[in-house]
Each structure stands twice: as structure tokens, then as C-alpha cells.
PDB file of C-alpha atoms in Angstrom:
ATOM      1  CA  MET R 111       8.202  21.997   0.014  1.00 33.00           C
ATOM      2  CA  THR R 112      10.074  19.958   2.145  1.00 33.00           C
ATOM      3  CA  ARG R 113      11.183  20.103   5.216  1.00 34.00           C
ATOM      4  CA  ILE R 114      13.960  17.950   7.441  1.00 33.00           C
ATOM      5  CA  ILE R 115      12.238  17.719  10.802  1.00 34.00           C
ATOM      6  CA  SER R 116      14.406  14.824  12.497  1.00 32.00           C
ATOM      7  CA  THR R 117      17.705  13.435  12.276  1.00 31.00           C
ATOM      8  CA  ALA R 118      17.116  10.557  14.967  1.00 32.00           C
ATOM      9  CA  SER R 119      16.594   6.864  14.337  1.00 34.00           C
ATOM     10  CA  VAL R 120      13.605   5.664  13.022  1.00 34.00           C
ATOM     11  CA  ALA R 121      11.307   2.841  15.086  1.00 34.00           C
ATOM     12  CA  ILE R 122       8.160   2.114  13.652  1.00 31.00           C
ATOM     13  CA  LEU R 123       6.435   0.145  16.180  1.00 31.00           C
ATOM     14  CA  ALA R 124       2.544  -0.468  15.492  1.00 35.00           C
ATOM     15  CA  LEU R 125      -0.151   0.383  12.653  1.00 36.00           C
ATOM     16  CA  THR R 126      -3.893  -0.625  12.728  1.00 35.00           C
ATOM     17  CA  ILE R 127      -5.656   0.262   9.448  1.00 36.00           C
ATOM     18  CA  GLY R 128      -9.383  -0.053   8.464  1.00 37.00           C
ATOM     19  CA  VAL R 129     -11.947  -2.156   9.116  1.00 36.00           C
ATOM     20  CA  ALA R 130     -11.741  -6.058   8.081  1.00 40.00           C
ATOM     21  CA  SER R 131     -15.055  -7.080   6.009  1.00 42.00           C
ATOM     22  CA  ALA R 132     -16.152 -10.612   6.108  1.00 47.00           C
ATOM     23  CA  SER R 133     -15.683 -10.515   2.478  1.00 60.00           C
ATOM     24  CA  ALA R 134     -11.955 -10.372   2.579  1.00 68.00           C
ATOM     25  CA  ARG R 135      -9.817 -12.602   0.875  1.00 78.00           C
ATOM     26  CA  THR R 136      -6.512 -13.688   1.499  1.00 80.00           C
ATOM     27  CA  TYR R 137      -4.432 -14.346  -2.002  1.00 83.00           C
ATOM     28  CA  HIS R 138      -1.267 -16.119  -2.638  1.00 80.00           C
ATOM     29  CA  GLY R 139       1.349 -16.343  -5.431  1.00 80.00           C
ATOM     30  CA  ASN R 140       3.452 -18.941  -6.664  1.00 79.00           C
ATOM     31  CA  ASN R 141       7.348 -19.227  -7.731  1.00 79.00           C
ATOM     32  CA  SER R 142       6.511 -18.245 -11.206  1.00 84.00           C
ATOM     33  CA  ALA R 143       5.381 -14.691 -12.452  1.00 88.00           C
ATOM     34  CA  ASN R 144       1.882 -13.734 -11.226  1.00 85.00           C
ATOM     35  CA  ALA R 145      -0.893 -11.306 -11.750  1.00 90.00           C
ATOM     36  CA  LEU R 146      -2.999 -10.748  -9.054  1.00 89.00           C
ATOM     37  CA  LYS R 147      -6.171  -9.149  -8.134  1.00 89.00           C
ATOM     38  CA  GLY R 148      -7.748  -8.579  -5.034  1.00 86.00           C
ATOM     39  CA  SER R 149     -11.538  -8.140  -4.520  1.00 86.00           C
ATOM     40  CA  GLN R 150     -12.994  -4.419  -3.445  1.00 85.00           C
ATOM     41  CA  HIS R 151     -12.813  -5.447   0.076  1.00 83.00           C
ATOM     42  CA  GLY R 152     -10.020  -5.628   2.849  1.00 82.00           C
ATOM     43  CA  ASP R 153      -7.393  -8.091   1.237  1.00 85.00           C
ATOM     44  CA  THR R 154      -4.498 -10.016   2.099  1.00 85.00           C
ATOM     45  CA  ILE R 155      -1.766 -10.773  -0.749  1.00 89.00           C
ATOM     46  CA  TYR R 156       1.162 -12.408  -1.156  1.00 85.00           C
ATOM     47  CA  ALA R 157       2.948 -11.957  -4.258  1.00 86.00           C
ATOM     48  CA  GLY R 158       5.131 -14.884  -3.833  1.00 81.00           C
ATOM     49  CA  ARG R 159       9.089 -15.507  -5.264  1.00 82.00           C
ATOM     50  CA  GLY R 160       8.430 -14.320  -9.012  1.00 87.00           C
ATOM     51  CA  ALA R 161       8.276 -10.982 -10.473  1.00 92.00           C
ATOM     52  CA  ASP R 162       5.103 -10.108  -9.747  1.00 91.00           C
ATOM     53  CA  GLN R 163       2.088  -7.681 -10.445  1.00 93.00           C
ATOM     54  CA  VAL R 164      -0.555  -7.111  -7.958  1.00 94.00           C
ATOM     55  CA  ASN R 165      -3.565  -4.899  -8.003  1.00 92.00           C
ATOM     56  CA  SER R 166      -5.188  -4.958  -5.082  1.00 89.00           C
ATOM     57  CA  ARG R 167      -8.289  -2.806  -5.875  1.00 86.00           C
ATOM     58  CA  GLY R 168     -10.732  -1.805  -3.675  1.00 86.00           C
ATOM     59  CA  GLY R 169     -10.832  -1.626   0.031  1.00 86.00           C
ATOM     60  CA  ALA R 170      -8.198  -1.600   2.820  1.00 88.00           C
ATOM     61  CA  ASP R 171      -5.488  -4.094   1.542  1.00 89.00           C
ATOM     62  CA  VAL R 172      -2.335  -5.549   3.056  1.00 88.00           C
ATOM     63  CA  VAL R 173      -0.010  -6.469   0.308  1.00 91.00           C
ATOM     64  CA  PHE R 174       3.370  -8.237   0.516  1.00 88.00           C
ATOM     65  CA  GLY R 175       5.886  -8.214  -2.506  1.00 89.00           C
ATOM     66  CA  GLY R 176       8.139 -11.269  -1.353  1.00 84.00           C
ATOM     67  CA  TYR R 177      10.886 -12.280  -3.270  1.00 86.00           C
ATOM     68  CA  GLY R 178      11.077 -10.551  -7.200  1.00 90.00           C
ATOM     69  CA  ASP R 179      11.135  -7.151  -8.832  1.00 95.00           C
ATOM     70  CA  ASP R 180       7.208  -6.665  -7.799  1.00 94.00           C
ATOM     71  CA  VAL R 181       4.945  -3.944  -8.957  1.00 96.00           C
ATOM     72  CA  LEU R 182       2.416  -3.166  -6.299  1.00 96.00           C
ATOM     73  CA  ASN R 183      -0.908  -1.006  -6.849  1.00 95.00           C
ATOM     74  CA  GLY R 184      -2.628  -0.435  -3.955  1.00 92.00           C
ATOM     75  CA  GLY R 185      -5.795   1.122  -5.438  1.00 89.00           C
ATOM     76  CA  PRO R 186      -9.142   2.840  -4.070  1.00 91.00           C
ATOM     77  CA  GLY R 187      -8.430   2.755   0.078  1.00 90.00           C
ATOM     78  CA  ASN R 188      -5.916   3.384   2.552  1.00 92.00           C
ATOM     79  CA  ASP R 189      -3.892   0.520   2.087  1.00 92.00           C
ATOM     80  CA  VAL R 190      -0.252  -1.039   3.235  1.00 90.00           C
ATOM     81  CA  LEU R 191       1.981  -2.021   0.546  1.00 92.00           C
ATOM     82  CA  PHE R 192       5.826  -3.940   1.305  1.00 89.00           C
ATOM     83  CA  GLY R 193       8.142  -3.944  -1.664  1.00 89.00           C
ATOM     84  CA  GLU R 194      10.194  -6.799   0.423  1.00 84.00           C
ATOM     85  CA  ARG R 195      12.809  -8.091  -1.349  1.00 86.00           C
ATOM     86  CA  GLY R 196      14.071  -7.117  -5.021  1.00 91.00           C
ATOM     87  CA  ASN R 197      13.798  -3.591  -6.994  1.00 95.00           C
ATOM     88  CA  ASP R 198      10.115  -3.089  -6.426  1.00 95.00           C
ATOM     89  CA  THR R 199       7.487  -0.126  -7.333  1.00 96.00           C
ATOM     90  CA  LEU R 200       5.093   0.396  -5.369  1.00 96.00           C
ATOM     91  CA  THR R 201       2.016   2.593  -5.669  1.00 96.00           C
ATOM     92  CA  GLY R 202      -0.841   4.079  -2.966  1.00 94.00           C
ATOM     93  CA  GLY R 203      -3.138   5.128  -5.575  1.00 92.00           C
ATOM     94  CA  TYR R 204      -6.105   6.933  -3.772  1.00 92.00           C
ATOM     95  CA  GLY R 205      -6.616   6.668  -0.137  1.00 92.00           C
ATOM     96  CA  ASN R 206      -3.958   7.416   2.889  1.00 93.00           C
ATOM     97  CA  ASP R 207      -1.528   4.563   2.143  1.00 93.00           C
ATOM     98  CA  ARG R 208       1.449   3.490   4.113  1.00 91.00           C
ATOM     99  CA  LEU R 209       4.122   2.299   2.016  1.00 93.00           C
ATOM    100  CA  TYR R 210       7.302   0.455   2.858  1.00 90.00           C
ATOM    101  CA  ALA R 211      10.528  -0.329   0.683  1.00 91.00           C
ATOM    102  CA  GLY R 212      12.698  -3.385   1.322  1.00 86.00           C
ATOM    103  CA  PRO R 213      15.867  -4.083   1.075  1.00 85.00           C
ATOM    104  CA  GLY R 214      16.248  -3.416  -2.656  1.00 90.00           C
ATOM    105  CA  ALA R 215      16.756  -0.549  -5.155  1.00 93.00           C
ATOM    106  CA  ASP R 216      12.759   0.757  -4.742  1.00 94.00           C
ATOM    107  CA  THR R 217      10.797   3.142  -6.062  1.00 96.00           C
ATOM    108  CA  LEU R 218       7.672   4.445  -4.204  1.00 96.00           C
ATOM    109  CA  PHE R 219       4.638   6.563  -5.001  1.00 96.00           C
ATOM    110  CA  GLY R 220       1.941   7.642  -2.935  1.00 94.00           C
ATOM    111  CA  GLY R 221      -0.775   8.907  -5.197  1.00 92.00           C
ATOM    112  CA  PRO R 222      -3.437  11.095  -3.861  1.00 92.00           C
ATOM    113  CA  GLY R 223      -4.196  11.309  -0.235  1.00 92.00           C
ATOM    114  CA  ASN R 224      -2.158  11.844   3.171  1.00 93.00           C
ATOM    115  CA  ASP R 225       0.303   8.847   2.733  1.00 94.00           C
ATOM    116  CA  ARG R 226       2.887   7.779   4.778  1.00 92.00           C
ATOM    117  CA  LEU R 227       6.353   6.569   3.069  1.00 93.00           C
ATOM    118  CA  TYR R 228       8.994   4.728   5.020  1.00 89.00           C
ATOM    119  CA  SER R 229      12.760   3.035   3.425  1.00 87.00           C
ATOM    120  CA  ILE R 230      14.133   1.934   6.814  1.00 66.00           C
ATOM    121  CA  ALA R 231      15.226  -1.243   5.761  1.00 62.00           C
ATOM    122  CA  ARG R 232      18.440  -2.602   6.824  1.00 58.00           C
ATOM    123  CA  ASP R 233      20.987  -3.101   4.323  1.00 58.00           C
ATOM    124  CA  ASP R 234      18.748  -0.943   2.225  1.00 63.00           C
ATOM    125  CA  LYS R 235      19.759   0.287  -1.351  1.00 83.00           C
ATOM    126  CA  ALA R 236      19.026   3.657  -2.489  1.00 88.00           C
ATOM    127  CA  ASP R 237      15.410   4.403  -2.770  1.00 92.00           C
ATOM    128  CA  VAL R 238      13.007   7.059  -4.279  1.00 93.00           C
ATOM    129  CA  LEU R 239      10.030   8.015  -2.376  1.00 93.00           C
ATOM    130  CA  ASP R 240       7.520   9.875  -4.288  1.00 95.00           C
ATOM    131  CA  CYS R 241       5.015  11.226  -1.887  1.00 94.00           C
ATOM    132  CA  GLY R 242       2.457  13.027  -4.990  1.00 89.00           C
ATOM    133  CA  ASP R 243      -0.482  14.422  -4.480  1.00 85.00           C
ATOM    134  CA  GLY R 244      -1.872  15.299  -0.916  1.00 79.00           C
ATOM    135  CA  ASP R 245      -1.385  18.183   2.179  1.00 81.00           C
ATOM    136  CA  ASN R 246       0.053  16.441   4.643  1.00 90.00           C
ATOM    137  CA  ASP R 247       2.403  13.227   3.001  1.00 93.00           C
ATOM    138  CA  LYS R 248       5.397  12.167   5.435  1.00 91.00           C
ATOM    139  CA  ALA R 249       8.394  10.322   4.247  1.00 91.00           C
ATOM    140  CA  TRP R 250      11.218   8.172   6.711  1.00 87.00           C
ATOM    141  CA  VAL R 251      14.194   7.450   4.602  1.00 88.00           C
ATOM    142  CA  GLY R 252      17.825   6.900   4.840  1.00 83.00           C
ATOM    143  CA  PRO R 253      21.099   9.253   4.220  1.00 83.00           C
ATOM    144  CA  GLU R 254      20.912   7.560   0.622  1.00 86.00           C
ATOM    145  CA  ASP R 255      17.206   7.857  -0.627  1.00 90.00           C
ATOM    146  CA  THR R 256      15.453  10.658  -2.165  1.00 92.00           C
ATOM    147  CA  ALA R 257      11.915  11.915  -1.150  1.00 92.00           C
ATOM    148  CA  ILE R 258      10.323  14.133  -3.824  1.00 93.00           C
ATOM    149  CA  ASP R 259       7.088  16.310  -3.090  1.00 92.00           C
ATOM    150  CA  CYS R 260       6.623  15.467   0.357  1.00 92.00           C
ATOM    151  CA  GLU R 261       5.558  17.786   2.971  1.00 90.00           C
ATOM    152  CA  THR R 262       7.743  16.555   5.589  1.00 91.00           C
ATOM    153  CA  VAL R 263      10.946  14.333   5.717  1.00 90.00           C
ATOM    154  CA  HIS R 264      12.426  12.439   8.969  1.00 87.00           C
ATOM    155  CA  VAL R 265      15.791  11.280   7.967  1.00 83.00           C
ATOM    156  CA  ALA R 266      17.481   8.584   9.938  1.00 74.00           C
ATOM    157  CA  ALA R 267      20.891   8.210  11.016  1.00 66.00           C
ATOM    158  CA  ALA R 268      23.491   6.144   9.446  1.00 60.00           C
ATOM    159  CA  GLY R 269      24.656   2.866  10.406  1.00 54.00           C
ATOM    160  CA  PRO R 270      22.520  -0.415  11.261  1.00 52.00           C
ATOM    161  CA  ARG R 271      19.104  -0.273  12.964  1.00 54.00           C
ATOM    162  CA  VAL R 272      17.970  -2.123  16.406  1.00 56.00           C
ATOM    163  CA  PRO R 273      15.010  -4.112  16.114  1.00 61.00           C
ATOM    164  CA  LYS R 274      12.893  -3.236  19.239  1.00 71.00           C
ATOM    165  CA  ASP R 275      10.807  -6.432  20.943  1.00 78.00           C
ATOM    166  CA  ASP R 276       7.357  -5.104  20.908  1.00 79.00           C
ATOM    167  CA  VAL R 277       4.348  -5.951  23.006  1.00 87.00           C
ATOM    168  CA  LYS R 278       0.955  -4.752  20.980  1.00 86.00           C
ATOM    169  CA  VAL R 279      -2.599  -5.537  21.862  1.00 90.00           C
ATOM    170  CA  GLY R 280      -5.379  -4.951  19.610  1.00 88.00           C
ATOM    171  CA  THR R 281      -9.224  -3.205  20.607  1.00 89.00           C
ATOM    172  CA  ALA R 282     -12.536  -4.488  20.149  1.00 90.00           C
ATOM    173  CA  ARG R 283     -12.252  -3.415  16.530  1.00 88.00           C
ATOM    174  CA  ASN R 284     -10.928  -5.267  13.485  1.00 87.00           C
ATOM    175  CA  ASP R 285      -7.076  -4.759  13.954  1.00 85.00           C
ATOM    176  CA  VAL R 286      -4.320  -5.110  11.490  1.00 80.00           C
ATOM    177  CA  ILE R 287      -1.474  -5.299  13.769  1.00 86.00           C
ATOM    178  CA  PHE R 288       2.559  -5.850  12.403  1.00 83.00           C
ATOM    179  CA  GLY R 289       5.170  -7.028  14.645  1.00 79.00           C
ATOM    180  CA  TRP R 290       8.330  -5.724  12.627  1.00 70.00           C
ATOM    181  CA  GLY R 291      12.458  -6.642  13.570  1.00 71.00           C
ATOM    182  CA  GLY R 292      11.924  -7.370  17.358  1.00 82.00           C
ATOM    183  CA  ASN R 293      10.710 -10.919  18.992  1.00 90.00           C
ATOM    184  CA  ASP R 294       7.223  -9.357  19.607  1.00 89.00           C
ATOM    185  CA  THR R 295       3.638 -10.375  21.293  1.00 93.00           C
ATOM    186  CA  LEU R 296       1.018  -9.433  19.496  1.00 92.00           C
ATOM    187  CA  SER R 297      -2.561 -10.142  20.412  1.00 94.00           C
ATOM    188  CA  GLY R 298      -5.863  -9.063  18.863  1.00 92.00           C
ATOM    189  CA  ALA R 299      -7.842  -9.172  21.881  1.00 91.00           C
ATOM    190  CA  LEU R 300     -11.956  -8.720  20.386  1.00 90.00           C
ATOM    191  CA  GLY R 301     -12.480  -8.316  16.925  1.00 90.00           C
ATOM    192  CA  ASP R 302     -11.726 -10.289  13.273  1.00 91.00           C
ATOM    193  CA  ASP R 303      -8.031  -8.927  13.578  1.00 89.00           C
ATOM    194  CA  ARG R 304      -4.897  -9.530  11.361  1.00 87.00           C
ATOM    195  CA  LEU R 305      -1.704 -10.137  13.100  1.00 90.00           C
ATOM    196  CA  PHE R 306       1.652 -10.320  10.987  1.00 86.00           C
ATOM    197  CA  GLY R 307       4.994 -11.029  13.019  1.00 84.00           C
ATOM    198  CA  GLY R 308       7.486 -10.198  10.666  1.00 76.00           C
ATOM    199  CA  VAL R 309      11.420 -10.951  11.075  1.00 77.00           C
ATOM    200  CA  GLY R 310      12.037 -12.478  14.772  1.00 85.00           C
ATOM    201  CA  ASN R 311      10.588 -15.106  17.002  1.00 92.00           C
ATOM    202  CA  ASP R 312       7.197 -13.859  17.718  1.00 92.00           C
ATOM    203  CA  THR R 313       4.186 -15.142  19.260  1.00 94.00           C
ATOM    204  CA  LEU R 314       0.937 -14.292  17.848  1.00 94.00           C
ATOM    205  CA  ASN R 315      -2.725 -14.421  19.809  1.00 96.00           C
ATOM    206  CA  GLY R 316      -6.017 -14.226  18.215  1.00 94.00           C
ATOM    207  CA  ASP R 317      -7.918 -14.082  20.884  1.00 94.00           C
ATOM    208  CA  GLU R 318     -11.721 -13.598  20.126  1.00 93.00           C
ATOM    209  CA  GLY R 319     -13.580 -13.340  16.650  1.00 93.00           C
ATOM    210  CA  ASN R 320     -12.199 -15.076  13.287  1.00 93.00           C
ATOM    211  CA  ASP R 321      -8.686 -13.928  12.666  1.00 92.00           C
ATOM    212  CA  MET R 322      -5.755 -14.287  10.328  1.00 89.00           C
ATOM    213  CA  LEU R 323      -2.182 -14.832  11.880  1.00 91.00           C
ATOM    214  CA  TYR R 324       1.008 -14.855   9.783  1.00 87.00           C
ATOM    215  CA  GLY R 325       4.024 -15.770  11.254  1.00 84.00           C
ATOM    216  CA  GLN R 326       6.545 -14.294   8.698  1.00 78.00           C
ATOM    217  CA  ALA R 327       9.955 -15.331   9.355  1.00 79.00           C
ATOM    218  CA  GLY R 328      11.406 -16.426  12.546  1.00 86.00           C
ATOM    219  CA  ASN R 329      10.240 -19.088  15.072  1.00 92.00           C
ATOM    220  CA  ASP R 330       6.988 -17.975  15.565  1.00 92.00           C
ATOM    221  CA  ILE R 331       4.339 -19.255  17.882  1.00 94.00           C
ATOM    222  CA  ALA R 332       0.542 -18.667  17.109  1.00 94.00           C
ATOM    223  CA  ASN R 333      -2.355 -19.307  18.908  1.00 95.00           C
ATOM    224  CA  GLY R 334      -5.564 -18.891  16.772  1.00 93.00           C
ATOM    225  CA  GLY R 335      -7.829 -18.676  20.252  1.00 93.00           C
ATOM    226  CA  LEU R 336     -11.464 -18.562  20.144  1.00 92.00           C
ATOM    227  CA  GLY R 337     -13.535 -18.470  16.213  1.00 92.00           C
ATOM    228  CA  ASP R 338     -13.099 -19.752  13.079  1.00 93.00           C
ATOM    229  CA  ASP R 339      -9.207 -18.438  12.770  1.00 92.00           C
ATOM    230  CA  THR R 340      -7.082 -18.688   9.534  1.00 89.00           C
ATOM    231  CA  ILE R 341      -3.188 -19.356  10.390  1.00 90.00           C
ATOM    232  CA  PHE R 342      -0.079 -19.299   8.205  1.00 86.00           C
ATOM    233  CA  GLY R 343       3.345 -20.448   9.907  1.00 83.00           C
ATOM    234  CA  ARG R 344       5.631 -19.222   6.636  1.00 76.00           C
ATOM    235  CA  GLN R 345       9.525 -19.241   7.331  1.00 79.00           C
ATOM    236  CA  GLY R 346      10.984 -20.570  10.482  1.00 84.00           C
ATOM    237  CA  ASP R 347      10.299 -23.884  12.866  1.00 89.00           C
ATOM    238  CA  ASP R 348       6.968 -22.481  14.141  1.00 89.00           C
ATOM    239  CA  THR R 349       4.402 -24.103  17.039  1.00 91.00           C
ATOM    240  CA  ILE R 350       0.787 -23.518  15.877  1.00 91.00           C
ATOM    241  CA  ASP R 351      -2.308 -24.448  18.021  1.00 91.00           C
ATOM    242  CA  GLY R 352      -5.922 -23.532  16.150  1.00 90.00           C
ATOM    243  CA  GLY R 353      -7.912 -23.537  19.755  1.00 90.00           C
ATOM    244  CA  ASP R 354     -11.425 -23.266  19.339  1.00 90.00           C
ATOM    245  CA  GLY R 355     -13.193 -23.033  16.165  1.00 90.00           C
ATOM    246  CA  SER R 356     -13.319 -24.533  12.424  1.00 88.00           C
ATOM    247  CA  ASP R 357      -9.318 -23.513  11.755  1.00 89.00           C
ATOM    248  CA  ARG R 358      -7.584 -22.976   8.533  1.00 87.00           C
ATOM    249  CA  ILE R 359      -4.108 -23.904   9.195  1.00 88.00           C
ATOM    250  CA  TRP R 360      -0.960 -23.508   6.730  1.00 84.00           C
ATOM    251  CA  VAL R 361       2.009 -24.852   7.775  1.00 83.00           C
ATOM    252  CA  GLY R 362       5.248 -23.321   6.400  1.00 74.00           C
ATOM    253  CA  SER R 363       8.779 -23.984   5.604  1.00 74.00           C
ATOM    254  CA  GLY R 364      10.471 -24.717   8.583  1.00 78.00           C
ATOM    255  CA  THR R 365      10.103 -27.903  10.910  1.00 80.00           C
ATOM    256  CA  ASP R 366       7.035 -27.143  12.178  1.00 81.00           C
ATOM    257  CA  THR R 367       4.381 -28.518  14.831  1.00 85.00           C
ATOM    258  CA  ALA R 368       0.892 -27.760  14.460  1.00 85.00           C
ATOM    259  CA  ASN R 369      -2.529 -28.620  16.674  1.00 86.00           C
ATOM    260  CA  GLY R 370      -5.664 -28.268  15.177  1.00 84.00           C
ATOM    261  CA  GLY R 371      -7.805 -27.971  18.481  1.00 84.00           C
ATOM    262  CA  ALA R 372     -11.310 -28.192  18.896  1.00 84.00           C
ATOM    263  CA  GLY R 373     -13.517 -27.539  15.679  1.00 83.00           C
ATOM    264  CA  ASN R 374     -13.521 -29.086  12.045  1.00 84.00           C
ATOM    265  CA  ASP R 375     -10.003 -27.825  10.950  1.00 84.00           C
ATOM    266  CA  TYR R 376      -8.204 -27.917   7.780  1.00 83.00           C
ATOM    267  CA  ILE R 377      -4.362 -28.482   8.140  1.00 84.00           C
ATOM    268  CA  HIS R 378      -2.243 -28.172   4.950  1.00 79.00           C
ATOM    269  CA  ALA R 379       1.805 -29.073   5.610  1.00 73.00           C
ATOM    270  CA  THR R 380       2.734 -29.666   2.074  1.00 59.00           C
ATOM    271  CA  ALA R 381       5.453 -27.039   1.815  1.00 57.00           C
ATOM    272  CA  ASN R 382       7.994 -27.924  -1.156  1.00 53.00           C
ATOM    273  CA  ASP R 383      11.208 -28.506   1.626  1.00 56.00           C
ATOM    274  CA  LYS R 384      12.428 -31.345   3.294  1.00 54.00           C
ATOM    275  CA  LEU R 385      11.840 -30.842   6.676  1.00 60.00           C
ATOM    276  CA  VAL R 386       9.212 -32.761   8.708  1.00 56.00           C
ATOM    277  CA  ASP R 387       6.177 -31.326  10.445  1.00 66.00           C
ATOM    278  CA  THR R 388       4.206 -32.938  13.327  1.00 74.00           C
ATOM    279  CA  ILE R 389       0.017 -32.057  12.524  1.00 73.00           C
ATOM    280  CA  ASP R 390      -2.168 -32.764  15.688  1.00 73.00           C
ATOM    281  CA  CYS R 391      -5.393 -32.652  14.528  1.00 73.00           C
ATOM    282  CA  GLY R 392      -7.090 -32.188  18.038  1.00 66.00           C
ATOM    283  CA  GLU R 393      -9.258 -33.497  21.119  1.00 57.00           C
ATOM    284  CA  THR R 394     -10.283 -36.875  20.678  1.00 41.00           C
ATOM    285  CA  VAL R 395     -12.940 -39.178  22.003  1.00 35.00           C
ATOM    286  CA  ALA R 396     -12.351 -40.830  24.759  1.00 35.00           C
ATOM    287  CA  GLY R 397     -11.770 -44.842  24.217  1.00 32.00           C
ATOM    288  CA  VAL R 398     -11.836 -44.348  20.584  1.00 32.00           C
ATOM    289  CA  VAL R 399      -9.284 -43.887  18.051  1.00 33.00           C
ATOM    290  CA  GLY R 400      -9.531 -41.135  15.899  1.00 34.00           C
ATOM    291  CA  THR R 401     -10.987 -37.533  16.727  1.00 42.00           C
ATOM    292  CA  ASP R 402     -14.495 -36.284  17.616  1.00 46.00           C
ATOM    293  CA  ASP R 403     -14.361 -33.662  14.831  1.00 59.00           C
ATOM    294  CA  ALA R 404     -14.404 -33.982  10.867  1.00 65.00           C
ATOM    295  CA  ASP R 405     -10.685 -32.884  10.433  1.00 71.00           C
ATOM    296  CA  THR R 406      -8.679 -33.178   7.218  1.00 74.00           C
ATOM    297  CA  VAL R 407      -4.986 -32.728   6.687  1.00 73.00           C
ATOM    298  CA  TRP R 408      -2.445 -32.585   3.804  1.00 72.00           C
ATOM    299  CA  LEU R 409       0.863 -33.799   4.109  1.00 71.00           C
ATOM    300  CA  ARG R 410       3.636 -34.750   2.565  1.00 69.00           C
ATOM    301  CA  GLU R 411       5.508 -38.629   2.374  1.00 68.00           C
ATOM    302  CA  GLY R 412       7.316 -38.447   6.397  1.00 67.00           C
ATOM    303  CA  ASP R 413       5.166 -35.911   8.051  1.00 71.00           C
ATOM    304  CA  THR R 414       3.349 -37.006  11.172  1.00 75.00           C
ATOM    305  CA  SER R 415      -0.177 -36.940  12.196  1.00 74.00           C
ATOM    306  CA  ILE R 416      -2.177 -37.055  15.169  1.00 76.00           C
ATOM    307  CA  ASN R 417      -5.648 -37.936  15.753  1.00 73.00           C
ATOM    308  CA  CYS R 418      -6.650 -36.848  12.476  1.00 76.00           C
ATOM    309  CA  GLU R 419     -10.004 -37.930  10.873  1.00 74.00           C
ATOM    310  CA  THR R 420      -8.935 -37.673   6.802  1.00 77.00           C
ATOM    311  CA  VAL R 421      -4.965 -37.738   5.929  1.00 76.00           C
ATOM    312  CA  ASN R 422      -3.653 -36.837   2.139  1.00 74.00           C
ATOM    313  CA  VAL R 423      -0.702 -37.558   1.616  1.00 74.00           C
ATOM    314  CA  VAL R 424       0.659 -35.730  -1.607  1.00 64.00           C
ATOM    315  CA  THR R 425       4.337 -36.454  -3.500  1.00 58.00           C
ATOM    316  CA  LYS R 426       6.863 -34.245  -3.785  1.00 50.00           C
ATOM    317  CA  THR R 427       5.542 -33.213  -7.180  1.00 44.00           C
ATOM    318  CA  ASP R 428       2.248 -32.300  -5.965  1.00 45.00           C
ATOM    319  CA  ALA R 429       3.355 -30.627  -3.210  1.00 39.00           C
ATOM    320  CA  SER R 430       4.951 -27.786  -5.332  1.00 39.00           C
ATOM    321  CA  ASP R 431       1.409 -27.462  -6.629  1.00 38.00           C
ATOM    322  CA  LYS R 432      -0.319 -27.946  -3.449  1.00 40.00           C
ATOM    323  CA  ASP R 433       1.759 -24.905  -1.334  1.00 37.00           C
ATOM    324  CA  SER R 434       1.954 -22.603  -4.214  1.00 37.00           C
ATOM    325  CA  SER R 435      -1.668 -20.971  -3.934  1.00 37.00           C
ATOM    326  CA  ALA R 436      -3.751 -20.968  -0.535  1.00 40.00           C
ATOM    327  CA  PRO R 437      -7.024 -21.076  -1.151  1.00 36.00           C
ATOM    328  CA  GLN R 438      -9.175 -17.645  -0.270  1.00 39.00           C
ATOM    329  CA  SER R 439     -10.412 -17.063   2.634  1.00 38.00           C
TER     330      SER R 439
END
């Protein structure tokens, strides 16, 4: 039976799922149509710009469809799937999943488990949300959407949805925290956390632990803090500081500034754009030109590097290949 609970505007503020495994990986697609397959652990997968098919397999995974008409399959585990742009098909599979439609005409299948399906994107087209098997499935929809076999349905009011600026702090566990649409401040606190900025000019603080920070859209500030962190700038003019530890940093497609900080850092600044990045590998030894650590940086012609031990300059043609798929982490 379907029950209408409320007609108020819906604001989904925070989400913490699962426990990040030491064997979890990050996968990136490129501009082509990719077939991406995750591991049996809690992976993070970016599908890229093509019409992609993603099978995240086991674990509590987070999957972003990116551009294109994508097919995203969660598999076993409590997964989180984002359709993003394009007309996407999202299937949660086994587990208590969270599925988010993007601005396209998307189809969401919850599958077995107590799932949560959301169709609250701004400028959204008509979506179909099929909750599937489960005794406590819930859906958040707009007036133009269709909900099938959902125990509870929340209908958002018509009109524009105003993003909220949130402040969210993690716990001592391994948290996954999302910023959504406002100018958010996310702090991981203790644990090996995954922070996603979303749309807006966000501030991401990894704090302690080996964290993963994703700037997403907007002019973001990302601070890795303690630990061996992995940071992705994505879109916008970002400012990135790896902090202590041997960090891995991927500068995004804007005019970015990245500082590796202490430790043996890897900084990758070869996004296929025409903007100029500034890369500072970190601390220097007094009276000596260079750094006290074995930092490695990949740049495009025209970028600026400071205090870097090893600098690799790639051509524009090489950059498109280098940037298409970040190494697994």
C-alpha cells in the first residue's frame, strides 16, 4: 500500500553509511562509454562523461553516474547511487540502499531491502521510482514523478528547492558525509572518512585518519589533515592542502591551488582544460632548494610548481589520457 505522508519541501541533509574498508578503492571513468566493476569492499566510483554501465558488486559503495545515460547497479551491500546528469537507470540490489535521481528522466529500482529513493533534484524531469521488495521502503518525489510499491511516499511541494548551508561533523567511526546543494562545511573527525562536497562552495576537513575528499562542483577548500589522504578537486577553482602524511591529490578542471604539505605526496594536475594551476609540494629544508620529501607531481605545460622533487610535464594529448582515470586507491 502507498501512503502520502506530507507535502512539505524535502531537504536531505546528511548521510552516514557502512564502514570503509582498508581494501576499498576509487574508480574513475573517462569521456568514453565505460564498463566499470567495483571490488567486494566499500568502493567509490565515478562513471565519467559517457553512457556508462557500473556494477559496484559487494560492500557499501558510493556511485556517481556523471554525464550520459548510465546504468548503475549497486549489488549486495548498503549502497548509495547518484544518477547525476542524463537519463539514468539505478538499481540498488540487495541491501538497504539510497538511490538519488538527477535532473534527467531517471528510473530507480530499490530491490530487496529497506530502501530510500529520492527524486528531489532541481530542474528535474519526470522520474519513476520502484521501491521493489522490502517492508519499509520510502520514496521522496516531486509532483511529476511516479512511485511504485513504496510503503511510504513523501511528496515535495512544487517550485524551486532552496539549498541549505550545512555544517556536519563525523564521528570516531569511518563516516561517509555528503554536502548537497549549499555552501557546506564537512569535517570527518576521527576515522577513515569519505567527504563529498556536492554543489556549492564547500569546505572539507578530513581531520584525523586516512580520508577521501571530493570537492565536486563549486570553488571548494579541501584540507586533508593528518593521515595519508586522497583528495579530488573536480569542478571549480579549488584550494587543496594535503596536510601531514603521504597524500594523493588530483587537481580538477578549474584554476586550482594545491599544497601537498608534509610527507611523500603525489599531485596530479593534468585535467584536460586550458586553465593554469599552481602546485606547491610542501615544506622545504632550510638553505636547500627543493623539499625534504620525495614528492611527485604531474603538470600540464603552463602550470607552476613550487618545492617539488620530481616534476613530470605532459603534453595536451597526453593529459587527456592521464586524467581520464585516476589510479585506484
